[in-house]
Coordinates of C-alpha atoms in Angstrom, one line a residue:
M1 CA 49.5 -19.5 127.9
A2 CA 52.8 -21.1 128.6
N3 CA 54.9 -18.9 126.4
G4 CA 54.8 -15.2 125.8
S5 CA 57.2 -12.4 124.8
V6 CA 57.1 -8.6 125.0
T7 CA 58.3 -5.9 122.7
L8 CA 58.6 -2.2 123.7
L9 CA 59.1 0.4 120.9
A10 CA 60.2 3.8 122.0
D11 CA 60.5 5.0 118.4
S12 CA 60.8 3.6 114.9
S13 CA 64.4 2.5 115.3
A14 CA 64.5 1.0 118.8
F15 CA 62.6 -1.8 120.4
R16 CA 62.9 -4.1 123.4
C17 CA 62.0 -7.8 123.2
V18 CA 62.1 -10.3 126.0
S19 CA 60.6 -13.6 126.8
E20 CA 58.0 -14.0 129.6
D21 CA 60.4 -15.6 132.0
R22 CA 63.0 -12.8 131.8
A23 CA 63.1 -9.3 133.3
L24 CA 60.9 -7.0 131.2
R25 CA 63.6 -4.3 131.0
E26 CA 66.2 -6.5 129.4
F27 CA 67.1 -4.9 126.0
D28 CA 67.8 -6.8 122.8
P29 CA 68.1 -4.4 119.8
H30 CA 68.4 -7.4 117.4
A31 CA 65.3 -9.4 118.4
P32 CA 62.5 -9.8 115.9
V33 CA 59.3 -7.9 116.4
W34 CA 56.9 -10.4 114.9
S35 CA 57.2 -13.4 112.6
L36 CA 55.2 -13.0 109.4
S37 CA 54.1 -16.6 109.8
D38 CA 52.4 -15.9 113.1
T39 CA 48.6 -15.6 113.5
G40 CA 48.6 -11.9 114.1
P41 CA 50.2 -10.7 110.8
I42 CA 48.4 -13.3 108.8
W43 CA 44.9 -12.8 110.2
G44 CA 45.1 -9.4 111.8
A45 CA 44.5 -11.0 115.1
F46 CA 45.7 -8.3 117.4
L47 CA 44.1 -7.2 120.7
V48 CA 44.9 -3.5 121.3
E49 CA 44.7 -1.1 124.2
R50 CA 45.4 2.6 123.7
F51 CA 45.4 5.6 126.0
R52 CA 47.0 9.0 126.3
T53 CA 49.2 10.1 129.1
L54 CA 48.5 13.2 131.2
R55 CA 51.5 14.9 132.6
G56 CA 53.5 11.8 131.6
K57 CA 51.3 9.5 133.7
A58 CA 48.4 7.2 133.0
L59 CA 45.0 7.7 134.5
P60 CA 43.7 4.5 136.3
L61 CA 43.4 1.8 133.6
T62 CA 40.5 0.0 135.1
E63 CA 38.3 0.1 131.9
H64 CA 41.3 -1.0 129.8
R65 CA 42.1 -3.9 132.0
I66 CA 38.4 -5.1 131.9
R67 CA 38.3 -4.9 128.2
L68 CA 41.7 -6.6 127.8
R69 CA 40.6 -9.4 130.1
L70 CA 37.5 -10.0 127.9
G71 CA 39.7 -10.0 124.8
A72 CA 42.1 -12.5 126.3
E73 CA 39.2 -14.8 127.1
Y74 CA 37.9 -14.5 123.5
F75 CA 41.4 -15.4 122.3
G76 CA 41.5 -18.5 124.6
W77 CA 44.2 -17.1 126.8
S78 CA 44.6 -17.1 130.6
S79 CA 43.9 -13.4 131.3
Q80 CA 46.1 -13.0 134.4
P81 CA 49.5 -13.1 132.5
I82 CA 48.1 -10.8 129.9
L83 CA 47.0 -8.2 132.5
E84 CA 50.3 -8.5 134.4
T85 CA 52.2 -8.0 131.1
F86 CA 50.0 -5.0 130.2
D87 CA 50.7 -3.4 133.6
Q88 CA 54.5 -4.0 133.3
L89 CA 54.6 -2.9 129.7
V90 CA 52.9 0.4 130.5
E91 CA 55.2 1.1 133.5
S92 CA 58.3 0.3 131.5
L93 CA 57.3 2.5 128.6
L94 CA 56.5 5.5 130.8
N95 CA 59.7 5.0 132.9
A96 CA 61.9 4.6 129.8
N97 CA 60.5 7.7 128.1
R98 CA 60.1 10.2 130.9
N99 CA 62.2 12.9 129.2
L100 CA 60.5 12.4 125.9
L101 CA 57.0 12.7 127.5
A102 CA 58.0 15.9 129.3
D103 CA 59.4 17.5 126.2
S104 CA 56.6 16.4 123.8
G105 CA 53.7 17.3 126.1
D106 CA 52.5 13.7 126.6
A107 CA 51.9 10.9 124.1
S108 CA 49.6 8.0 123.3
V109 CA 50.6 4.6 124.7
V110 CA 49.7 1.5 122.5
A111 CA 49.8 -2.1 123.6
L112 CA 49.3 -5.0 121.2
F113 CA 48.8 -8.7 122.0
S114 CA 48.8 -11.4 119.3
P115 CA 48.8 -15.2 119.1
T116 CA 52.0 -17.0 118.0
A117 CA 52.6 -20.6 117.1
T118 CA 53.6 -21.4 120.7
G119 CA 51.8 -18.7 122.8
W120 CA 51.4 -15.0 122.5
E121 CA 53.5 -11.8 122.0
A122 CA 53.0 -8.3 123.2
M123 CA 54.3 -5.1 121.8
G124 CA 54.2 -1.6 123.3
Y125 CA 55.0 1.7 121.7
L126 CA 54.4 5.5 121.9
L127 CA 52.7 7.7 119.3
P128 CA 52.8 11.5 119.2
I129 CA 49.6 13.3 120.1
P130 CA 48.3 15.4 117.1
F131 CA 47.9 18.6 119.1
A132 CA 47.2 20.8 116.1
R133 CA 44.3 18.7 115.0
L134 CA 43.0 18.5 118.6
D135 CA 43.3 22.2 119.0
H136 CA 41.1 22.7 115.9
W137 CA 38.5 20.2 117.1
Y138 CA 38.4 21.7 120.6
R139 CA 37.8 25.2 119.1
E140 CA 35.7 24.5 116.0
G141 CA 34.5 20.9 116.4
A142 CA 35.1 17.9 114.2
S143 CA 33.4 17.5 110.8
L144 CA 31.6 14.1 110.3
C145 CA 30.2 12.6 107.1
S146 CA 27.8 9.8 106.3
V147 CA 29.3 7.0 104.2
S148 CA 28.1 3.8 102.4
I149 CA 30.3 1.5 104.5
R150 CA 28.4 0.0 107.4
A151 CA 29.7 -0.7 110.9
P152 CA 30.7 -4.3 111.6
S153 CA 27.8 -6.2 113.2
A154 CA 28.0 -7.5 116.8
D155 CA 26.9 -10.9 115.3
C156 CA 30.1 -11.0 113.3
I157 CA 32.8 -9.7 115.6
P158 CA 32.7 -9.0 119.4
V159 CA 32.1 -5.3 120.1
A160 CA 33.2 -5.5 123.7
I161 CA 36.9 -5.9 122.8
K162 CA 39.3 -3.5 121.0
H163 CA 41.2 -5.1 118.1
R164 CA 43.2 -4.2 115.0
S165 CA 40.7 -5.5 112.5
R166 CA 39.7 -2.0 111.5
L167 CA 39.5 -2.1 107.7
P168 CA 35.9 -1.0 107.4
Y169 CA 36.7 2.1 109.4
W170 CA 39.7 2.9 107.2
I171 CA 37.7 2.6 104.0
A172 CA 34.9 4.6 105.5
D173 CA 37.3 7.4 106.4
Q174 CA 38.6 7.4 102.8
Q175 CA 35.1 7.9 101.6
A176 CA 34.6 10.8 104.1
K177 CA 37.8 12.5 103.0
A178 CA 36.8 12.3 99.4
K179 CA 33.8 14.4 100.3
E180 CA 35.6 16.8 102.7
P181 CA 39.4 16.6 103.3
D182 CA 39.2 16.9 107.1
A183 CA 36.0 14.9 107.6
I184 CA 35.7 11.7 109.7
A185 CA 33.3 9.0 108.8
L186 CA 30.4 8.3 111.1
L187 CA 29.4 4.7 110.4
Q188 CA 25.8 3.4 110.7
T189 CA 24.5 0.0 111.3
N190 CA 22.7 -2.1 108.6
R191 CA 19.5 -0.7 110.1
G192 CA 20.6 2.9 109.6
T193 CA 21.2 3.7 113.2
L194 CA 24.3 5.6 114.3
A195 CA 27.3 3.5 115.4
D196 CA 30.7 5.2 115.9
T197 CA 33.8 6.5 114.1
S198 CA 37.4 5.2 113.6
L199 CA 38.5 7.5 116.4
A200 CA 35.8 7.8 118.9
N201 CA 32.3 7.1 120.2
I202 CA 29.6 9.7 120.0
A203 CA 27.1 11.1 122.5
L204 CA 24.3 13.6 122.1
W205 CA 22.6 16.0 124.4
S206 CA 19.2 17.7 124.1
E207 CA 17.1 19.6 126.6
E208 CA 14.3 17.1 125.8
S209 CA 16.2 13.8 126.1
G210 CA 19.4 14.6 128.1
W211 CA 22.5 12.6 127.3
T212 CA 22.2 9.7 124.9
T213 CA 24.6 7.4 123.2
P214 CA 24.3 4.4 120.8
L215 CA 23.5 0.9 122.2
D216 CA 26.5 -1.2 123.1
S217 CA 25.4 -3.7 120.5
E218 CA 25.5 -1.0 117.8
C219 CA 29.0 0.4 118.4
H220 CA 32.3 -0.4 120.0
P221 CA 31.8 1.1 123.5
G222 CA 35.1 2.7 124.4
T223 CA 36.9 3.4 127.7
T224 CA 36.5 7.2 127.3
L225 CA 32.8 6.7 127.0
A226 CA 32.8 4.6 130.1
K227 CA 34.7 7.2 132.0
T228 CA 32.3 10.0 130.8
I229 CA 29.3 8.0 131.9
R230 CA 30.9 7.7 135.3
I231 CA 31.8 11.4 135.5
L232 CA 28.2 12.4 134.6
A233 CA 26.8 9.9 137.1
E234 CA 28.8 11.5 139.9
S235 CA 27.0 14.8 139.2
G236 CA 23.6 13.1 139.0
E237 CA 23.2 12.9 135.2
A238 CA 22.4 9.7 133.5
V239 CA 23.4 8.6 130.0
V240 CA 20.7 6.7 128.1
K241 CA 21.9 4.0 125.7
K242 CA 19.5 3.8 122.7
S243 CA 19.3 3.5 119.0
L244 CA 20.1 6.9 117.5
T245 CA 19.4 8.1 114.0
P246 CA 20.9 10.8 111.8
H247 CA 17.8 12.9 112.5
D248 CA 18.7 12.7 116.3
L249 CA 22.2 14.0 115.5
Q250 CA 20.8 16.8 113.4
R251 CA 18.4 18.0 116.0
A252 CA 20.7 17.6 119.1
D253 CA 21.7 20.7 121.1
A254 CA 25.1 19.2 121.5
A255 CA 27.0 16.4 119.9
I256 CA 30.4 15.2 121.1
M257 CA 33.1 12.6 120.4
L258 CA 34.8 10.6 123.1
G259 CA 38.1 9.0 122.3
S260 CA 41.4 7.9 123.9
T261 CA 43.6 10.6 122.4
G262 CA 41.4 13.8 122.4
L263 CA 39.3 12.5 125.3
I264 CA 36.2 14.6 124.5
W265 CA 35.6 17.2 121.8
P266 CA 32.5 18.6 120.0
I267 CA 31.1 17.7 116.6
G268 CA 30.8 20.9 114.7
R269 CA 29.3 19.7 111.4
W270 CA 27.5 16.8 109.9
N271 CA 27.5 16.4 106.1
G272 CA 28.5 20.0 105.8
E273 CA 25.8 21.4 108.1
S274 CA 26.4 23.1 111.4
L275 CA 25.2 21.3 114.6
G276 CA 24.1 22.4 118.0
S277 CA 22.6 25.3 119.9
K278 CA 23.8 27.9 122.5
Q279 CA 22.3 25.7 125.2
G280 CA 24.3 22.8 123.8
V281 CA 27.6 24.8 123.8
A282 CA 27.1 25.6 127.5
K283 CA 26.3 22.0 128.3
W284 CA 29.3 20.8 126.3
K285 CA 31.6 23.3 128.1
E286 CA 30.2 22.1 131.5
L287 CA 31.2 18.5 130.7
E288 CA 34.6 19.6 129.3
A289 CA 35.3 21.4 132.7
R290 CA 34.4 18.2 134.6
W291 CA 36.7 16.2 132.4
I292 CA 39.6 18.6 132.9
E293 CA 39.1 18.3 136.6
F294 CA 39.0 14.5 136.4
A295 CA 42.1 14.4 134.2
G296 CA 44.0 16.8 136.5
L297 CA 45.2 18.6 133.4
D298 CA 43.7 21.3 131.1
F299 CA 44.2 19.2 128.0
V300 CA 42.4 21.8 125.9
A301 CA 45.0 24.5 126.9
Q302 CA 47.8 22.0 126.4
A303 CA 46.7 21.3 122.8
S304 CA 46.7 25.0 122.1
A305 CA 50.1 25.5 123.6
Y306 CA 51.7 22.6 121.7
A307 CA 49.8 23.0 118.4
N308 CA 52.6 25.0 116.7
R309 CA 55.1 22.3 117.6
D310 CA 53.0 19.4 116.2
V311 CA 54.6 17.6 113.3
R312 CA 51.5 15.6 112.6
R313 CA 49.1 18.3 111.4

């Protein structure tokens, strides 16, 4: 695209906006964020990449860049300027907020890209990590519920890109919370197979089948899932992608969630019933240890340490 602009939000009252041909760090506190007449606000046409920092830094963003390149191509953009902007945006956000990240125990980084009348715009901002919620999930596991809302079909919207058209997931989570206040909706496809949640992918482990996860065509395969598959492959374990049913979830020895904020955490309950076995707990803890080694930070201990300071309980 010939024209592009970038916005960096450090908090709700400050942002940075520049055009593509100016230095990214130039600050304009009066610049608009988005025009309401642009494609993004009208159609919800936003590409998004999100990840959490670890000790104030980003892990290698290879999977995010691959997905963003695919998204740019779907949007009809030249991918190289988008990827360069993404890299610069991340670097600028982290550099500008070093003290904040050190004090708050890391944060989530969000980058948005949207079409405009003449090109594209990008926005970057930080979100606090909900440490109290993560601490509970790491210790007790998340609670998932079945809902009537079905996952968007791959025939309708590309599942290989991450976007902000997330209304089905929001409605599904409202249905889940009506059943159980802290529950997360696990969406299913029109065929009744398991898909994913608004927060994360899922993976199952059983002594009989090993690690399994839904087919790429039946979920939005995330970057944390891709990293987990790589971590397991390095230790000689494969992850089989296949259609999974609620029955598979109920009988699994271990069921986990894989998302950009919490990275990996167990599923403790499904429709109010406990999941897993002792063997599954041991397997889950083994993978957790590998992830901690990969991340270079004990994010489970970090969540426990920062839980009492969390304002987003």
